[in-house]
PDB file of C-alpha atoms in Angstrom:
ATOM      1  CA  MET C   1     -48.824  14.004  67.500  1.00  0.00           C
ATOM      2  CA  SER C   2     -47.980  12.948  63.854  1.00  0.00           C
ATOM      3  CA  LEU C   3     -48.657   9.453  62.636  1.00  0.00           C
ATOM      4  CA  THR C   4     -44.883   9.053  62.034  1.00  0.00           C
ATOM      5  CA  SER C   5     -44.161   9.565  65.850  1.00  0.00           C
ATOM      6  CA  VAL C   6     -47.088   7.130  66.457  1.00  0.00           C
ATOM      7  CA  PHE C   7     -45.363   4.317  64.324  1.00  0.00           C
ATOM      8  CA  PHE C   8     -42.081   4.709  65.970  1.00  0.00           C
ATOM      9  CA  SER C   9     -43.470   5.032  69.390  1.00  0.00           C
ATOM     10  CA  GLU C  10     -45.405   1.641  68.837  1.00  0.00           C
ATOM     11  CA  VAL C  11     -42.411   0.122  67.250  1.00  0.00           C
ATOM     12  CA  LEU C  12     -40.251   0.730  70.226  1.00  0.00           C
ATOM     13  CA  GLY C  13     -42.834  -0.059  72.884  1.00  0.00           C
ATOM     14  CA  THR C  14     -43.934  -3.289  71.166  1.00  0.00           C
ATOM     15  CA  GLY C  15     -40.331  -4.224  70.326  1.00  0.00           C
ATOM     16  CA  LEU C  16     -39.272  -3.961  73.921  1.00  0.00           C
ATOM     17  CA  LEU C  17     -42.376  -5.966  75.158  1.00  0.00           C
ATOM     18  CA  ILE C  18     -41.563  -8.737  72.760  1.00  0.00           C
ATOM     19  CA  LEU C  19     -37.855  -8.739  73.371  1.00  0.00           C
ATOM     20  CA  LEU C  20     -38.483  -9.180  77.200  1.00  0.00           C
ATOM     21  CA  GLY C  21     -41.576 -11.633  76.813  1.00  0.00           C
ATOM     22  CA  VAL C  22     -39.917 -13.780  74.325  1.00  0.00           C
ATOM     23  CA  GLY C  23     -36.737 -13.561  76.342  1.00  0.00           C
ATOM     24  CA  VAL C  24     -38.349 -14.812  79.556  1.00  0.00           C
ATOM     25  CA  VAL C  25     -39.668 -18.022  77.679  1.00  0.00           C
ATOM     26  CA  ALA C  26     -36.332 -18.506  76.157  1.00  0.00           C
ATOM     27  CA  ASN C  27     -34.615 -18.313  79.485  1.00  0.00           C
ATOM     28  CA  VAL C  28     -36.987 -20.994  80.993  1.00  0.00           C
ATOM     29  CA  LEU C  29     -36.866 -23.456  77.950  1.00  0.00           C
ATOM     30  CA  LEU C  30     -33.527 -23.312  76.235  1.00  0.00           C
ATOM     31  CA  THR C  31     -30.642 -25.527  76.880  1.00  0.00           C
ATOM     32  CA  GLU C  32     -27.946 -24.216  79.189  1.00  0.00           C
ATOM     33  CA  SER C  33     -29.833 -21.055  80.069  1.00  0.00           C
ATOM     34  CA  LYS C  34     -29.380 -20.086  83.736  1.00  0.00           C
ATOM     35  CA  GLY C  35     -33.123 -19.968  84.152  1.00  0.00           C
ATOM     36  CA  ARG C  36     -33.761 -23.440  82.569  1.00  0.00           C
ATOM     37  CA  GLY C  37     -36.632 -25.275  84.261  1.00  0.00           C
ATOM     38  CA  ALA C  38     -38.092 -22.377  86.100  1.00  0.00           C
ATOM     39  CA  ASP C  39     -41.881 -22.432  86.483  1.00  0.00           C
ATOM     40  CA  TRP C  40     -44.972 -20.809  84.810  1.00  0.00           C
ATOM     41  CA  LEU C  41     -45.154 -18.036  87.088  1.00  0.00           C
ATOM     42  CA  LEU C  42     -41.761 -16.631  86.105  1.00  0.00           C
ATOM     43  CA  ILE C  43     -43.103 -16.629  82.631  1.00  0.00           C
ATOM     44  CA  ASN C  44     -46.322 -14.858  83.831  1.00  0.00           C
ATOM     45  CA  PHE C  45     -44.357 -12.325  85.713  1.00  0.00           C
ATOM     46  CA  GLY C  46     -41.848 -11.788  82.918  1.00  0.00           C
ATOM     47  CA  TRP C  47     -44.600 -10.977  80.463  1.00  0.00           C
ATOM     48  CA  GLY C  48     -46.291  -8.745  82.797  1.00  0.00           C
ATOM     49  CA  LEU C  49     -43.043  -6.758  83.460  1.00  0.00           C
ATOM     50  CA  ALA C  50     -42.503  -6.697  79.737  1.00  0.00           C
ATOM     51  CA  VAL C  51     -45.789  -5.012  79.349  1.00  0.00           C
ATOM     52  CA  PHE C  52     -44.688  -2.594  82.164  1.00  0.00           C
ATOM     53  CA  VAL C  53     -41.529  -1.604  80.313  1.00  0.00           C
ATOM     54  CA  GLY C  54     -43.303  -1.335  76.956  1.00  0.00           C
ATOM     55  CA  VAL C  55     -46.036   0.958  78.195  1.00  0.00           C
ATOM     56  CA  TYR C  56     -43.517   3.424  79.542  1.00  0.00           C
ATOM     57  CA  ALA C  57     -41.425   3.165  76.231  1.00  0.00           C
ATOM     58  CA  ALA C  58     -44.534   4.014  74.024  1.00  0.00           C
ATOM     59  CA  TYR C  59     -46.363   6.494  76.252  1.00  0.00           C
ATOM     60  CA  ARG C  60     -46.557   9.163  73.570  1.00  0.00           C
ATOM     61  CA  SER C  61     -48.748   7.046  71.313  1.00  0.00           C
ATOM     62  CA  GLY C  62     -50.906   5.762  74.146  1.00  0.00           C
ATOM     63  CA  ALA C  63     -48.859   2.418  74.326  1.00  0.00           C
ATOM     64  CA  HIS C  64     -51.377   0.250  72.606  1.00  0.00           C
ATOM     65  CA  LEU C  65     -48.544  -2.445  71.952  1.00  0.00           C
ATOM     66  CA  ASN C  66     -51.360  -4.740  70.673  1.00  0.00           C
ATOM     67  CA  PRO C  67     -53.757  -4.475  67.887  1.00  0.00           C
ATOM     68  CA  ALA C  68     -56.476  -5.822  70.199  1.00  0.00           C
ATOM     69  CA  VAL C  69     -56.171  -2.753  72.330  1.00  0.00           C
ATOM     70  CA  THR C  70     -56.448  -0.558  69.129  1.00  0.00           C
ATOM     71  CA  VAL C  71     -59.579  -2.433  68.031  1.00  0.00           C
ATOM     72  CA  GLY C  72     -61.119  -2.312  71.576  1.00  0.00           C
ATOM     73  CA  LEU C  73     -60.709   1.447  71.669  1.00  0.00           C
ATOM     74  CA  TRP C  74     -62.209   1.806  68.234  1.00  0.00           C
ATOM     75  CA  ALA C  75     -65.136  -0.437  69.311  1.00  0.00           C
ATOM     76  CA  SER C  76     -65.621   1.391  72.464  1.00  0.00           C
ATOM     77  CA  GLY C  77     -66.728   4.527  70.560  1.00  0.00           C
ATOM     78  CA  ALA C  78     -63.493   6.570  71.851  1.00  0.00           C
ATOM     79  CA  ASP C  79     -62.741   9.603  69.809  1.00  0.00           C
ATOM     80  CA  GLU C  80     -58.944   9.298  70.085  1.00  0.00           C
ATOM     81  CA  TYR C  81     -56.407   6.682  70.294  1.00  0.00           C
ATOM     82  CA  ALA C  82     -54.091   8.950  72.285  1.00  0.00           C
ATOM     83  CA  PRO C  83     -54.271  12.755  72.840  1.00  0.00           C
ATOM     84  CA  GLY C  84     -54.197  14.293  69.452  1.00  0.00           C
ATOM     85  CA  VAL C  85     -54.463  11.224  67.372  1.00  0.00           C
ATOM     86  CA  GLU C  86     -58.058  10.779  65.972  1.00  0.00           C
ATOM     87  CA  ILE C  87     -59.542   7.374  65.228  1.00  0.00           C
ATOM     88  CA  THR C  88     -59.461   6.946  61.385  1.00  0.00           C
ATOM     89  CA  LEU C  89     -58.710   4.211  58.982  1.00  0.00           C
ATOM     90  CA  GLY C  90     -55.293   5.629  58.553  1.00  0.00           C
ATOM     91  CA  SER C  91     -54.350   5.922  62.125  1.00  0.00           C
ATOM     92  CA  THR C  92     -55.642   2.504  62.796  1.00  0.00           C
ATOM     93  CA  LEU C  93     -53.356   0.997  60.102  1.00  0.00           C
ATOM     94  CA  VAL C  94     -50.288   3.075  61.403  1.00  0.00           C
ATOM     95  CA  TYR C  95     -50.861   1.514  64.927  1.00  0.00           C
ATOM     96  CA  PHE C  96     -51.221  -1.956  63.528  1.00  0.00           C
ATOM     97  CA  ALA C  97     -48.095  -1.406  61.359  1.00  0.00           C
ATOM     98  CA  GLY C  98     -46.055  -0.363  64.358  1.00  0.00           C
ATOM     99  CA  GLU C  99     -47.299  -3.094  66.482  1.00  0.00           C
ATOM    100  CA  PHE C 100     -46.473  -5.920  64.084  1.00  0.00           C
ATOM    101  CA  VAL C 101     -43.001  -4.429  63.055  1.00  0.00           C
ATOM    102  CA  GLY C 102     -42.041  -3.991  66.597  1.00  0.00           C
ATOM    103  CA  ALA C 103     -43.141  -7.517  67.499  1.00  0.00           C
ATOM    104  CA  PHE C 104     -41.011  -8.950  64.545  1.00  0.00           C
ATOM    105  CA  LEU C 105     -37.872  -6.876  65.669  1.00  0.00           C
ATOM    106  CA  GLY C 106     -38.340  -7.608  69.424  1.00  0.00           C
ATOM    107  CA  ALA C 107     -38.255 -11.329  68.478  1.00  0.00           C
ATOM    108  CA  VAL C 108     -35.147 -11.051  66.388  1.00  0.00           C
ATOM    109  CA  PHE C 109     -33.363  -9.260  69.148  1.00  0.00           C
ATOM    110  CA  ALA C 110     -34.439 -12.007  71.692  1.00  0.00           C
ATOM    111  CA  TRP C 111     -32.954 -14.496  69.386  1.00  0.00           C
ATOM    112  CA  LEU C 112     -29.684 -12.585  69.152  1.00  0.00           C
ATOM    113  CA  ALA C 113     -29.443 -12.353  72.949  1.00  0.00           C
ATOM    114  CA  TYR C 114     -29.960 -16.279  73.148  1.00  0.00           C
ATOM    115  CA  ARG C 115     -28.337 -17.191  69.792  1.00  0.00           C
ATOM    116  CA  GLU C 116     -26.061 -19.836  71.167  1.00  0.00           C
ATOM    117  CA  HIS C 117     -28.596 -21.409  73.257  1.00  0.00           C
ATOM    118  CA  TYR C 118     -30.983 -21.773  70.345  1.00  0.00           C
ATOM    119  CA  ALA C 119     -28.213 -23.289  68.324  1.00  0.00           C
ATOM    120  CA  ALA C 120     -27.618 -25.874  71.050  1.00  0.00           C
ATOM    121  CA  HIS C 121     -31.310 -26.507  71.732  1.00  0.00           C
ATOM    122  CA  PRO C 122     -32.389 -30.107  70.461  1.00  0.00           C
ATOM    123  CA  ASP C 123     -36.476 -29.542  70.693  1.00  0.00           C
ATOM    124  CA  PRO C 124     -37.934 -27.659  67.700  1.00  0.00           C
ATOM    125  CA  GLY C 125     -41.158 -27.612  69.475  1.00  0.00           C
ATOM    126  CA  GLU C 126     -39.717 -25.570  72.368  1.00  0.00           C
ATOM    127  CA  ILE C 127     -37.810 -23.468  70.102  1.00  0.00           C
ATOM    128  CA  LEU C 128     -41.009 -22.440  68.306  1.00  0.00           C
ATOM    129  CA  GLY C 129     -42.641 -22.177  71.870  1.00  0.00           C
ATOM    130  CA  THR C 130     -40.207 -19.457  72.613  1.00  0.00           C
ATOM    131  CA  PHE C 131     -41.356 -17.339  69.844  1.00  0.00           C
ATOM    132  CA  SER C 132     -45.129 -18.019  69.565  1.00  0.00           C
ATOM    133  CA  THR C 133     -48.049 -19.703  71.423  1.00  0.00           C
ATOM    134  CA  GLY C 134     -49.566 -23.078  70.899  1.00  0.00           C
ATOM    135  CA  PRO C 135     -52.413 -25.099  72.558  1.00  0.00           C
ATOM    136  CA  ALA C 136     -52.022 -27.514  75.389  1.00  0.00           C
ATOM    137  CA  ILE C 137     -54.932 -29.439  73.778  1.00  0.00           C
ATOM    138  CA  ARG C 138     -55.458 -28.719  70.139  1.00  0.00           C
ATOM    139  CA  ALA C 139     -59.128 -28.080  69.734  1.00  0.00           C
ATOM    140  CA  LEU C 140     -59.153 -24.932  67.521  1.00  0.00           C
ATOM    141  CA  PRO C 141     -62.865 -23.528  68.054  1.00  0.00           C
ATOM    142  CA  TRP C 142     -62.128 -23.896  71.720  1.00  0.00           C
ATOM    143  CA  ASN C 143     -58.558 -22.479  71.595  1.00  0.00           C
ATOM    144  CA  VAL C 144     -60.306 -19.361  69.912  1.00  0.00           C
ATOM    145  CA  VAL C 145     -62.862 -19.075  72.697  1.00  0.00           C
ATOM    146  CA  THR C 146     -60.034 -19.258  75.244  1.00  0.00           C
ATOM    147  CA  GLU C 147     -58.084 -16.464  73.494  1.00  0.00           C
ATOM    148  CA  ALA C 148     -61.279 -14.361  73.193  1.00  0.00           C
ATOM    149  CA  ILE C 149     -62.011 -14.646  76.871  1.00  0.00           C
ATOM    150  CA  GLY C 150     -58.534 -13.752  78.050  1.00  0.00           C
ATOM    151  CA  THR C 151     -58.356 -10.787  75.599  1.00  0.00           C
ATOM    152  CA  PHE C 152     -61.978  -9.682  76.678  1.00  0.00           C
ATOM    153  CA  VAL C 153     -60.625  -9.551  80.218  1.00  0.00           C
ATOM    154  CA  LEU C 154     -57.512  -7.579  79.164  1.00  0.00           C
ATOM    155  CA  ILE C 155     -59.370  -5.039  76.964  1.00  0.00           C
ATOM    156  CA  TYR C 156     -62.342  -4.463  79.259  1.00  0.00           C
ATOM    157  CA  ILE C 157     -60.302  -3.816  82.203  1.00  0.00           C
ATOM    158  CA  ILE C 158     -57.862  -1.524  80.422  1.00  0.00           C
ATOM    159  CA  LEU C 159     -60.687   0.500  79.255  1.00  0.00           C
ATOM    160  CA  GLN C 160     -62.116   0.692  82.813  1.00  0.00           C
ATOM    161  CA  PHE C 161     -58.782   2.053  83.985  1.00  0.00           C
ATOM    162  CA  GLY C 162     -59.696   5.399  82.421  1.00  0.00           C
ATOM    163  CA  ASN C 163     -62.717   5.566  84.626  1.00  0.00           C
ATOM    164  CA  THR C 164     -60.885   4.618  87.793  1.00  0.00           C
ATOM    165  CA  PRO C 165     -57.688   6.640  87.745  1.00  0.00           C
ATOM    166  CA  SER C 166     -54.805   5.616  90.177  1.00  0.00           C
ATOM    167  CA  GLN C 167     -51.244   6.500  90.629  1.00  0.00           C
ATOM    168  CA  ILE C 168     -49.896   3.172  89.703  1.00  0.00           C
ATOM    169  CA  GLY C 169     -50.162   3.741  85.851  1.00  0.00           C
ATOM    170  CA  PRO C 170     -48.394   0.866  83.842  1.00  0.00           C
ATOM    171  CA  LEU C 171     -48.119  -1.189  86.762  1.00  0.00           C
ATOM    172  CA  ALA C 172     -51.878  -1.820  86.767  1.00  0.00           C
ATOM    173  CA  VAL C 173     -51.703  -3.310  83.253  1.00  0.00           C
ATOM    174  CA  ALA C 174     -48.731  -5.287  84.046  1.00  0.00           C
ATOM    175  CA  LEU C 175     -50.475  -6.924  87.062  1.00  0.00           C
ATOM    176  CA  LEU C 176     -53.500  -7.457  84.821  1.00  0.00           C
ATOM    177  CA  VAL C 177     -51.460  -9.443  82.343  1.00  0.00           C
ATOM    178  CA  VAL C 178     -49.786 -11.517  85.319  1.00  0.00           C
ATOM    179  CA  SER C 179     -53.373 -12.240  86.368  1.00  0.00           C
ATOM    180  CA  ILE C 180     -54.541 -13.293  83.038  1.00  0.00           C
ATOM    181  CA  GLY C 181     -51.612 -15.526  82.451  1.00  0.00           C
ATOM    182  CA  ALA C 182     -51.863 -17.152  85.797  1.00  0.00           C
ATOM    183  CA  SER C 183     -55.594 -17.873  85.524  1.00  0.00           C
ATOM    184  CA  LEU C 184     -56.269 -18.528  81.954  1.00  0.00           C
ATOM    185  CA  GLY C 185     -52.980 -18.874  80.302  1.00  0.00           C
ATOM    186  CA  GLY C 186     -52.809 -22.695  80.610  1.00  0.00           C
ATOM    187  CA  PRO C 187     -54.978 -23.831  77.542  1.00  0.00           C
ATOM    188  CA  THR C 188     -53.267 -21.656  74.725  1.00  0.00           C
ATOM    189  CA  GLY C 189     -50.279 -19.902  76.248  1.00  0.00           C
ATOM    190  CA  TYR C 190     -52.462 -16.530  76.344  1.00  0.00           C
ATOM    191  CA  ALA C 191     -51.318 -14.738  73.275  1.00  0.00           C
ATOM    192  CA  ILE C 192     -54.052 -12.132  73.934  1.00  0.00           C
ATOM    193  CA  ASN C 193     -52.215  -9.934  71.201  1.00  0.00           C
ATOM    194  CA  PRO C 194     -52.150 -10.764  67.472  1.00  0.00           C
ATOM    195  CA  ALA C 195     -48.923  -8.913  67.116  1.00  0.00           C
ATOM    196  CA  ARG C 196     -47.316 -10.850  69.872  1.00  0.00           C
ATOM    197  CA  ASP C 197     -47.915 -14.056  68.191  1.00  0.00           C
ATOM    198  CA  LEU C 198     -47.751 -13.330  64.530  1.00  0.00           C
ATOM    199  CA  GLY C 199     -44.735 -11.206  64.529  1.00  0.00           C
ATOM    200  CA  PRO C 200     -42.376 -13.559  66.462  1.00  0.00           C
ATOM    201  CA  ARG C 201     -43.850 -16.433  64.422  1.00  0.00           C
ATOM    202  CA  ILE C 202     -42.692 -14.729  61.279  1.00  0.00           C
ATOM    203  CA  ALA C 203     -39.345 -14.061  62.870  1.00  0.00           C
ATOM    204  CA  HIS C 204     -39.014 -17.732  63.705  1.00  0.00           C
ATOM    205  CA  ALA C 205     -39.726 -18.556  60.072  1.00  0.00           C
ATOM    206  CA  VAL C 206     -37.048 -16.458  58.574  1.00  0.00           C
ATOM    207  CA  LEU C 207     -34.321 -16.551  61.230  1.00  0.00           C
ATOM    208  CA  PRO C 208     -31.348 -19.137  60.645  1.00  0.00           C
ATOM    209  CA  ILE C 209     -32.015 -21.369  63.710  1.00  0.00           C
ATOM    210  CA  ARG C 210     -30.624 -24.815  63.460  1.00  0.00           C
ATOM    211  CA  GLY C 211     -33.148 -27.595  63.631  1.00  0.00           C
ATOM    212  CA  LYS C 212     -35.894 -25.138  64.350  1.00  0.00           C
ATOM    213  CA  GLY C 213     -38.648 -27.345  62.593  1.00  0.00           C
ATOM    214  CA  GLY C 214     -42.009 -25.869  61.394  1.00  0.00           C
ATOM    215  CA  ASN C 215     -44.087 -22.812  62.295  1.00  0.00           C
ATOM    216  CA  ASP C 216     -47.448 -24.409  62.731  1.00  0.00           C
ATOM    217  CA  TRP C 217     -49.199 -22.094  60.547  1.00  0.00           C
ATOM    218  CA  GLY C 218     -52.425 -24.201  60.765  1.00  0.00           C
ATOM    219  CA  TYR C 219     -52.705 -22.738  64.280  1.00  0.00           C
ATOM    220  CA  SER C 220     -51.435 -19.147  63.563  1.00  0.00           C
ATOM    221  CA  TRP C 221     -54.926 -17.685  62.845  1.00  0.00           C
ATOM    222  CA  VAL C 222     -56.208 -18.563  66.389  1.00  0.00           C
ATOM    223  CA  PRO C 223     -54.067 -16.078  68.308  1.00  0.00           C
ATOM    224  CA  VAL C 224     -55.157 -13.514  65.768  1.00  0.00           C
ATOM    225  CA  VAL C 225     -58.910 -14.221  65.484  1.00  0.00           C
ATOM    226  CA  GLY C 226     -59.531 -14.924  69.091  1.00  0.00           C
ATOM    227  CA  PRO C 227     -58.061 -11.585  70.494  1.00  0.00           C
ATOM    228  CA  ILE C 228     -59.866  -9.498  67.832  1.00  0.00           C
ATOM    229  CA  VAL C 229     -63.180 -11.027  68.860  1.00  0.00           C
ATOM    230  CA  GLY C 230     -62.471 -10.557  72.598  1.00  0.00           C
ATOM    231  CA  ALA C 231     -61.364  -7.021  71.828  1.00  0.00           C
ATOM    232  CA  VAL C 232     -64.572  -6.088  69.875  1.00  0.00           C
ATOM    233  CA  LEU C 233     -66.941  -7.534  72.706  1.00  0.00           C
ATOM    234  CA  ALA C 234     -65.015  -5.948  75.355  1.00  0.00           C
ATOM    235  CA  GLY C 235     -65.270  -2.465  73.457  1.00  0.00           C
ATOM    236  CA  LEU C 236     -68.834  -2.860  72.731  1.00  0.00           C
ATOM    237  CA  LEU C 237     -69.653  -3.736  76.408  1.00  0.00           C
ATOM    238  CA  ALA C 238     -67.453  -0.765  77.634  1.00  0.00           C
ATOM    239  CA  ARG C 239     -69.652   1.456  75.272  1.00  0.00           C
ATOM    240  CA  VAL C 240     -72.825   0.162  76.905  1.00  0.00           C
ATOM    241  CA  PHE C 241     -71.700   0.572  80.424  1.00  0.00           C
TER     242      PHE C 241
END
């Protein structure tokens, strides 16, 4: 499989993941949306099913959809990122590029779907919250710990799926994401994916959304660093066991 195909596969899969993920949060938070006021579990299931869709869309490249998955595979000592795609610096950067570009584009299309609702929404914090994550209690070192723990669970179990084959495929990953959101998502909004947070945060910064407020760049490194730390630890543990 060519690296060009890997790039476009990851753009498509990650783009659909973020379109549906940002979309479910927008549905719950934005003014006049028919889903306004629905609960946390709708967001959990919305994100889980978004992963389900993204994995199917990007199956040819192994459907990483997440730089933490890419890093976790590298740390685990795997030989390939997907069948026919060796683990090299070049292939790693192609996965990262596809994931971040896809995340940005997915957020843009989610904004297009909810454009009039964004224009009518009065709370800039909630507008940002549809695009990116933020802490319930701002304690940055502990926010990093929370993101690392959630991502560790995600990556370690994904790596173990390969040792415990089943017939449910992407549904297993979707249910894993629902579980992490329901159990560990409260403190930080469970980015567990650097592209999921940074790509939409950049989209929020450049899109012409009236009254959108700031981007909280002071927090933006947490959902990047925490997931990478968790992914490395998960990959190393998977290599040992």
